[in-house]
mmCIF file of C-alpha atoms in Angstrom:
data_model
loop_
_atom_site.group_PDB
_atom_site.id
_atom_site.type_symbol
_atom_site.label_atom_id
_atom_site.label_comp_id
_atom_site.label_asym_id
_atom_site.label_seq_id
_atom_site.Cartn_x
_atom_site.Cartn_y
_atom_site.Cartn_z
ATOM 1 C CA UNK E 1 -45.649 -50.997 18.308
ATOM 2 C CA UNK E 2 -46.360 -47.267 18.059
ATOM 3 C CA UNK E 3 -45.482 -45.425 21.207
ATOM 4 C CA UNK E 4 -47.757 -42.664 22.037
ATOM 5 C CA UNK E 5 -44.697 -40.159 21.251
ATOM 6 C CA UNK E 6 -45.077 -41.168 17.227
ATOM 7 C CA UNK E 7 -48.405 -41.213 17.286
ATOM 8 C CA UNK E 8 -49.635 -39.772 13.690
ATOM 9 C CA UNK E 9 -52.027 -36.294 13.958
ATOM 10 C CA UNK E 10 -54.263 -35.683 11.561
ATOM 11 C CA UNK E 11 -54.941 -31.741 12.158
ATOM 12 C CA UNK E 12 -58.606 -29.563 10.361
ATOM 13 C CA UNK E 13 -57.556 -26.513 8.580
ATOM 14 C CA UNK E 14 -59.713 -23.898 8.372
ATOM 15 C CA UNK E 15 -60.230 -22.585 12.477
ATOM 16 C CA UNK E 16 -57.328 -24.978 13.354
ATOM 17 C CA UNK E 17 -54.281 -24.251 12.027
ATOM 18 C CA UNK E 18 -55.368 -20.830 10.104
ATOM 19 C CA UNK E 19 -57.453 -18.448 11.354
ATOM 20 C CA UNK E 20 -59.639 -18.179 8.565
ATOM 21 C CA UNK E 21 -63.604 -18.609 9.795
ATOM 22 C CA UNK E 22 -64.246 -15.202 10.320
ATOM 23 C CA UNK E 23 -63.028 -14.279 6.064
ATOM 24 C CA UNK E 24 -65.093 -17.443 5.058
ATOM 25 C CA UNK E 25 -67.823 -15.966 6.699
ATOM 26 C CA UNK E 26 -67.271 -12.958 5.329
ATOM 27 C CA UNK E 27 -66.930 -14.140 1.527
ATOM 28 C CA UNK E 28 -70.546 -16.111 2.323
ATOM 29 C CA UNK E 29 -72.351 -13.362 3.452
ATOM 30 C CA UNK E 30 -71.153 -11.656 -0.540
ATOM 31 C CA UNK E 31 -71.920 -14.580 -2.000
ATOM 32 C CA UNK E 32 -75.402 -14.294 -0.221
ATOM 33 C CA UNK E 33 -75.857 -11.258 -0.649
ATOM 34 C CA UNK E 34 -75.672 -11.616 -4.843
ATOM 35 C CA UNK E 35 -78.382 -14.316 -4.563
ATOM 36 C CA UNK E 36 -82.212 -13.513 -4.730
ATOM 37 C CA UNK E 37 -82.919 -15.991 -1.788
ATOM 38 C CA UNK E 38 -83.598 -14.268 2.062
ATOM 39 C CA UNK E 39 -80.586 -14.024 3.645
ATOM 40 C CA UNK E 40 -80.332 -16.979 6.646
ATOM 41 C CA UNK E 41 -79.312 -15.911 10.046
ATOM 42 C CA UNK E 42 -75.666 -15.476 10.905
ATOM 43 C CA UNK E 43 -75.396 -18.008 13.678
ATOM 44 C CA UNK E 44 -76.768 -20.519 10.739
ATOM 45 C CA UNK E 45 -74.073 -18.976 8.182
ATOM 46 C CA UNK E 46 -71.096 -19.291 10.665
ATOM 47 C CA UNK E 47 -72.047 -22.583 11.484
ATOM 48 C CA UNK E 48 -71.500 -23.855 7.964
ATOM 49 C CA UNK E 49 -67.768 -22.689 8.128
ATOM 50 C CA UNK E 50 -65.577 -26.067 7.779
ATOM 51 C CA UNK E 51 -68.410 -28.344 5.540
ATOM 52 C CA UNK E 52 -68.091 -28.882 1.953
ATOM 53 C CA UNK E 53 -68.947 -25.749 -0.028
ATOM 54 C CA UNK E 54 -72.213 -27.355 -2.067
ATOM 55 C CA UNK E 55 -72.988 -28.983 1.303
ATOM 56 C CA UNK E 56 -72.945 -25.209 2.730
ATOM 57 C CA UNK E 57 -75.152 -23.132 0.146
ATOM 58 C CA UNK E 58 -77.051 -26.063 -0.333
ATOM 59 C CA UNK E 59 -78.524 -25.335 3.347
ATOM 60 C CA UNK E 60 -77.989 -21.676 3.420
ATOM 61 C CA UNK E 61 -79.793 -21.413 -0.093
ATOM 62 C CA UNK E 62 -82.364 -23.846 1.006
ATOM 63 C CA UNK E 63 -81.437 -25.608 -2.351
ATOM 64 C CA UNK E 64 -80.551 -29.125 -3.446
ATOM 65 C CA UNK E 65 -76.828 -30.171 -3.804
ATOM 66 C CA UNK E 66 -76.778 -30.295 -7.494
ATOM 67 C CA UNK E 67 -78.988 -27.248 -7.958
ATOM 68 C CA UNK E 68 -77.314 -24.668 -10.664
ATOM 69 C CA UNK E 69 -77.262 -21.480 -8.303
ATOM 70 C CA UNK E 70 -75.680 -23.684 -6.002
ATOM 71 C CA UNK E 71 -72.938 -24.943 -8.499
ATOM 72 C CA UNK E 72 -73.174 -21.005 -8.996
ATOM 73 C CA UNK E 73 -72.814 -19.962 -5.460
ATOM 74 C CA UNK E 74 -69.713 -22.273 -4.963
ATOM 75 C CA UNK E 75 -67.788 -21.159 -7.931
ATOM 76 C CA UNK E 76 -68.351 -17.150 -6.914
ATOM 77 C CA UNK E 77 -67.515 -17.871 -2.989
ATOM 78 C CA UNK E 78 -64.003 -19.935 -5.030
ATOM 79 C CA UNK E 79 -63.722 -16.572 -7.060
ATOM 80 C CA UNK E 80 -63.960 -14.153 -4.251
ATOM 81 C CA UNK E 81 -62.396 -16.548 -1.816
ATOM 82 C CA UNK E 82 -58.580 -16.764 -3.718
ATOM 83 C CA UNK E 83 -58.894 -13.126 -4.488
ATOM 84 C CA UNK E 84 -59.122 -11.586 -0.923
ATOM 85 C CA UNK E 85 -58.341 -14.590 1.367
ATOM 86 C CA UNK E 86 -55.644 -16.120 0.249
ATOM 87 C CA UNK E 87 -53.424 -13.595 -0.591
ATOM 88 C CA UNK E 88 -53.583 -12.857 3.154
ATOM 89 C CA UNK E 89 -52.637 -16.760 3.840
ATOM 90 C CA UNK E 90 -49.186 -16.636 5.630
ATOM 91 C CA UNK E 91 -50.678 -13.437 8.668
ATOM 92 C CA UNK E 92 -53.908 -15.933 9.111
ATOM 93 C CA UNK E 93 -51.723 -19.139 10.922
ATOM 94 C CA UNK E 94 -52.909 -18.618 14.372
ATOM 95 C CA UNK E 95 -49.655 -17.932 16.731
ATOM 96 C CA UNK E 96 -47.169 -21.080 17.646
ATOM 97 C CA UNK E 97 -48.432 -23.250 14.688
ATOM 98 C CA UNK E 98 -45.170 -23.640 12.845
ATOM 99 C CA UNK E 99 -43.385 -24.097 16.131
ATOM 100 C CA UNK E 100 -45.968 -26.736 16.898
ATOM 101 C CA UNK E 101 -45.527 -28.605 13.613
ATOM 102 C CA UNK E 102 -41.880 -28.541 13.582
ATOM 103 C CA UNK E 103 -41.636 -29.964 17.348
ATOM 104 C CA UNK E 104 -44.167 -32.619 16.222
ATOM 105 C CA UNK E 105 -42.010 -33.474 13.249
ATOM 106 C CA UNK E 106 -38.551 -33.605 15.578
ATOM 107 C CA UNK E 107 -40.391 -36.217 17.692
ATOM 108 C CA UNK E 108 -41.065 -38.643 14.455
ATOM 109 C CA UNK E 109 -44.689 -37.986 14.145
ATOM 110 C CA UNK E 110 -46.606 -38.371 10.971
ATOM 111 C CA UNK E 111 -49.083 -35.730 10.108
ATOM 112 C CA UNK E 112 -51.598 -35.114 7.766
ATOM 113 C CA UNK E 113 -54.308 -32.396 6.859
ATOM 114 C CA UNK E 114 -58.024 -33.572 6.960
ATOM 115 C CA UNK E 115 -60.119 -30.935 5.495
ATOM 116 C CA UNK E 116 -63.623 -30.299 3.856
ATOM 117 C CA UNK E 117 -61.894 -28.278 1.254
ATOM 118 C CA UNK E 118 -61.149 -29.667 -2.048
ATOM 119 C CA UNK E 119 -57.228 -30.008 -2.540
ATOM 120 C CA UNK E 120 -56.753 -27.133 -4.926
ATOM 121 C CA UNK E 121 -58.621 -25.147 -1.930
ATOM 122 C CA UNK E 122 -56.729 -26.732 0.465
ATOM 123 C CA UNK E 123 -53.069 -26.224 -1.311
ATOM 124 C CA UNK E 124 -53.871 -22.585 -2.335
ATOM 125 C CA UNK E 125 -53.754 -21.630 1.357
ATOM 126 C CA UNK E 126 -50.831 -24.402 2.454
ATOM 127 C CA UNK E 127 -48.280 -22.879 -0.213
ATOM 128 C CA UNK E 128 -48.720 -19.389 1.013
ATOM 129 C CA UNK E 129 -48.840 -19.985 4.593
ATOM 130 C CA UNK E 130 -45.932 -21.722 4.120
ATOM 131 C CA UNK E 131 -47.270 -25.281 6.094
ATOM 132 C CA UNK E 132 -46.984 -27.390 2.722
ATOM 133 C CA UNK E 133 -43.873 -29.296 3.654
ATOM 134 C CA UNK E 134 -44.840 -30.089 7.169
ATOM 135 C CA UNK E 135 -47.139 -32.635 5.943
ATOM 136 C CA UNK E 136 -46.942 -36.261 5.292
ATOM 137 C CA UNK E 137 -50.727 -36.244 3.556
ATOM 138 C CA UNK E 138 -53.023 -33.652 2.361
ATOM 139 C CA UNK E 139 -56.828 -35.646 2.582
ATOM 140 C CA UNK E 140 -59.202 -33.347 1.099
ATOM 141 C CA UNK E 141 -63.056 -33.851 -0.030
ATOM 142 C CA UNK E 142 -63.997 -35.785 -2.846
ATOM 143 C CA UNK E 143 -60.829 -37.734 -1.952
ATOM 144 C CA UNK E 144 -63.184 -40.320 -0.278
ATOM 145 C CA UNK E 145 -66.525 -41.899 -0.743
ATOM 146 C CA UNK E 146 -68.068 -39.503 1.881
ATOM 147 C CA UNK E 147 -66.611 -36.703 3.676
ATOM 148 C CA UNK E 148 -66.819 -35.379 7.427
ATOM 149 C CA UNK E 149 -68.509 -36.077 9.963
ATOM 150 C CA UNK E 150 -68.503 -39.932 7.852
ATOM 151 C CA UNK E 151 -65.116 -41.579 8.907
ATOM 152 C CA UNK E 152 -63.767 -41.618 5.511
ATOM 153 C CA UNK E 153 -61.625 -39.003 5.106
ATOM 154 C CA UNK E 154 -59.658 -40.052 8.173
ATOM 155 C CA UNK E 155 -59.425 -43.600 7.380
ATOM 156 C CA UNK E 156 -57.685 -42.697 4.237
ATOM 157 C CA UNK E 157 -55.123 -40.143 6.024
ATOM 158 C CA UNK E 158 -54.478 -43.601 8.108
ATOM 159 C CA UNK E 159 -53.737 -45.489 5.388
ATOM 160 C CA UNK E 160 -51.822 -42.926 3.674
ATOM 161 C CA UNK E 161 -49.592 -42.883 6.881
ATOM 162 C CA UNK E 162 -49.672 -46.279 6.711
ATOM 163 C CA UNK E 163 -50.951 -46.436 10.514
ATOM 164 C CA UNK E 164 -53.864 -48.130 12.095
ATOM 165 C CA UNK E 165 -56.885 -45.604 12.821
ATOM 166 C CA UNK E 166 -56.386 -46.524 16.250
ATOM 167 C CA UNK E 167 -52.744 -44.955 16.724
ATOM 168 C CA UNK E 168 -53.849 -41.572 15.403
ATOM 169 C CA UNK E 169 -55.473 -38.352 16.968
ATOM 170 C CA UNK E 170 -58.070 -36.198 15.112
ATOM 171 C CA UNK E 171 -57.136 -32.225 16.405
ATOM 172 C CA UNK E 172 -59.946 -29.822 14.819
ATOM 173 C CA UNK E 173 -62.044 -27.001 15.512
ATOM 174 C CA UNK E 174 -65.661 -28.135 14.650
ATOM 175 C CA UNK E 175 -68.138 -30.707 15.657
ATOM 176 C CA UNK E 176 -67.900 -32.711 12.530
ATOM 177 C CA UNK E 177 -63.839 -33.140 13.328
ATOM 178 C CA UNK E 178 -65.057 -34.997 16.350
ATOM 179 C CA UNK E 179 -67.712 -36.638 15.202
ATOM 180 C CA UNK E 180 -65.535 -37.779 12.064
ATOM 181 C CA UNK E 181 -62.706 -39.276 14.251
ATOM 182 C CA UNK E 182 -64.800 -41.152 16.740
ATOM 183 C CA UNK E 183 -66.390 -42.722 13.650
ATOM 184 C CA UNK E 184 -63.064 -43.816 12.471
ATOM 185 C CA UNK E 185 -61.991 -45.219 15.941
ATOM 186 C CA UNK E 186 -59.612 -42.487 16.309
ATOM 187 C CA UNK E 187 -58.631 -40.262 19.468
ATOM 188 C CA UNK E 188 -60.103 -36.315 19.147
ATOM 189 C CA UNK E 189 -59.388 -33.190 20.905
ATOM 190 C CA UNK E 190 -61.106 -30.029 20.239
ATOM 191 C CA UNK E 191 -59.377 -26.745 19.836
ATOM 192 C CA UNK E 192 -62.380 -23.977 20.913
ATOM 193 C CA UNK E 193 -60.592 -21.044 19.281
ATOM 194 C CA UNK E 194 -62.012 -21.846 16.195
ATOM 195 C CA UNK E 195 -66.220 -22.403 15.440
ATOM 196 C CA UNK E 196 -67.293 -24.650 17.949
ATOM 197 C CA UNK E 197 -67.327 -24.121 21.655
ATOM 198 C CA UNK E 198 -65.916 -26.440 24.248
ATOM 199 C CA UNK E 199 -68.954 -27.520 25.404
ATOM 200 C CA UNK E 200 -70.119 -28.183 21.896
ATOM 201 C CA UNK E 201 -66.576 -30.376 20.975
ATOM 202 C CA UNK E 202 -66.755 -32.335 24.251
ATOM 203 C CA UNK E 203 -70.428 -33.502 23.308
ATOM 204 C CA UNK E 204 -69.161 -34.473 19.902
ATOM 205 C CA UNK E 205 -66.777 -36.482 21.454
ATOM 206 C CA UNK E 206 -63.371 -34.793 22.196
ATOM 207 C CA UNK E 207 -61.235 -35.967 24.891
ATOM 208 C CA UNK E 208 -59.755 -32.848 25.622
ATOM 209 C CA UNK E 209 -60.518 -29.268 24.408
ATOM 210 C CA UNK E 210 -57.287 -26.601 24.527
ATOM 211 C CA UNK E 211 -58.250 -22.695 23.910
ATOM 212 C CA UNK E 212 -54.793 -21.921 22.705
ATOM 213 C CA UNK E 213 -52.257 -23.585 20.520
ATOM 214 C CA UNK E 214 -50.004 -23.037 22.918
ATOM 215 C CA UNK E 215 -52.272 -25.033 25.539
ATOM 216 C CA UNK E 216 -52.162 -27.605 23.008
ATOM 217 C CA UNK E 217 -48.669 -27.591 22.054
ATOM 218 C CA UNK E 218 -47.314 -27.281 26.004
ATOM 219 C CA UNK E 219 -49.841 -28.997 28.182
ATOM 220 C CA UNK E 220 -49.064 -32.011 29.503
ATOM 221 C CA UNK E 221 -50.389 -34.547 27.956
ATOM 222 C CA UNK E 222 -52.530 -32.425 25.425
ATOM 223 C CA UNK E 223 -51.628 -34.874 22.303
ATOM 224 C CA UNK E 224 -51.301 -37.615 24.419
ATOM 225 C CA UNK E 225 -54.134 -37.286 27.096
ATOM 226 C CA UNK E 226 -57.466 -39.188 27.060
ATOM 227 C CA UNK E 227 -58.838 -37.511 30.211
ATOM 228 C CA UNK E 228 -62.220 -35.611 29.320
ATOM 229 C CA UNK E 229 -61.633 -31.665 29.951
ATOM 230 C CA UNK E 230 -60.924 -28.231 28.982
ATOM 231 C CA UNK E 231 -57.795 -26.525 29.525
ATOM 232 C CA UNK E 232 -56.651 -23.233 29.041
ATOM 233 C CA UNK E 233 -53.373 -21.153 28.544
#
């Protein structure tokens, strides 16, 4: 039986591991900007950050999925996105993250990325950052039938890791992380230095919410824990 100690994590990306919400914001607002439609409020722009791009502009751009300045939008925000974002890749992994992944790997767990991003998205930023080889899986959208906050995405990481959804943990930064792992029957904890607030990941059902990697790297318990709260470092 899996001890809690080799438990499997299945960690976001974007807000999570790399501090990259406030660039993707950034390269929306361009992208925006370029389009004839009224510009949407900034609250509704940020909260976008971590869903599927055509999910994203579809809403912003008040546009179906499959509409063509949609499909337009998401190939310029691609465009802009790998030539002024991820070029900056490796100084965007938020403080303690390597030493996080490497501890995690010394005690035997198995991890794997869960992201919104589509792989090449998702492996143009790894590479760089230089977090590729920490991972046992790299689950990315369109990769499943349906992505977050649907439990698909996770349930695949699980059997990728060839672990029952019930032995893993979900670690993200927005709503739909939490909302995607308690779908799957999977433990979640929040991490509020990324989009969502504490408050907001708690409702969505994290069992724990840390402010810091290092809170959730070094507090007792944090990746083992089921006790509801916030804690800080």
């Amino acid at each position: 039986m899996t001890t809690q100690a080799t438990a499997p994590v299945l960690f976001d990306l974007d807000g999570t591991l790399l501090d990259t919400p406030r660039a993707i914001v950034s390269v929306l607002d361009r992208v925006l900007a370029e389009s004839s439609r009224p510009a949407p409020p900034r609250e509704q722009v940020r909260a976008t950050v971590g869903r599927p791009l055509v999910a994203a502009f579809g809403e912003l751009l008040n546009l179906p999925h499959e509409h063509a300045e949609v499909e337009a939008a998401v190939a310029r925000f691609r465009e802009l996105f790998r030539e002024t974002v991820v070029p900056e890749a490796k100084s965007m992994v938020f403080p303690g993250v390597p030493e996080l992944l490497e501890r995690l790997r010394r005690e035997g767990r198995p991890l794997a990325i869960v992201t919104s991003k589509i792989r090449a998205g998702a492996e143009e930023l790894l590479e760089p950052a230089g977090l590729t080889g920490h991972f046992d899986a790299i689950v990315c959208h369109g990769m499943a039938p349906r992505g977050k906050p649907h439990p698909d995405l996770a349930l695949l990481a699980a059997r990728q890791l060839n672990r029952a959804p019930e032995e893993c943990l979900v670690v993200g930064d927005a709503v739909d992380d939490m909302r995607m792992a308690c779908a799957a029957g999977m433990r979640a904890i929040g991490v509020s230095y990324g989009v969502a607030t504490a408050g907001q990941l708690l409702d969505a059902g994290a069992q724990m919410v840390c402010e810091t990697v290092r809170a959730l790297g070094e507090t007792p318990g944090a990746l083992r824990s089921s006790a509801v709260t916030a804690h800080r470092s």
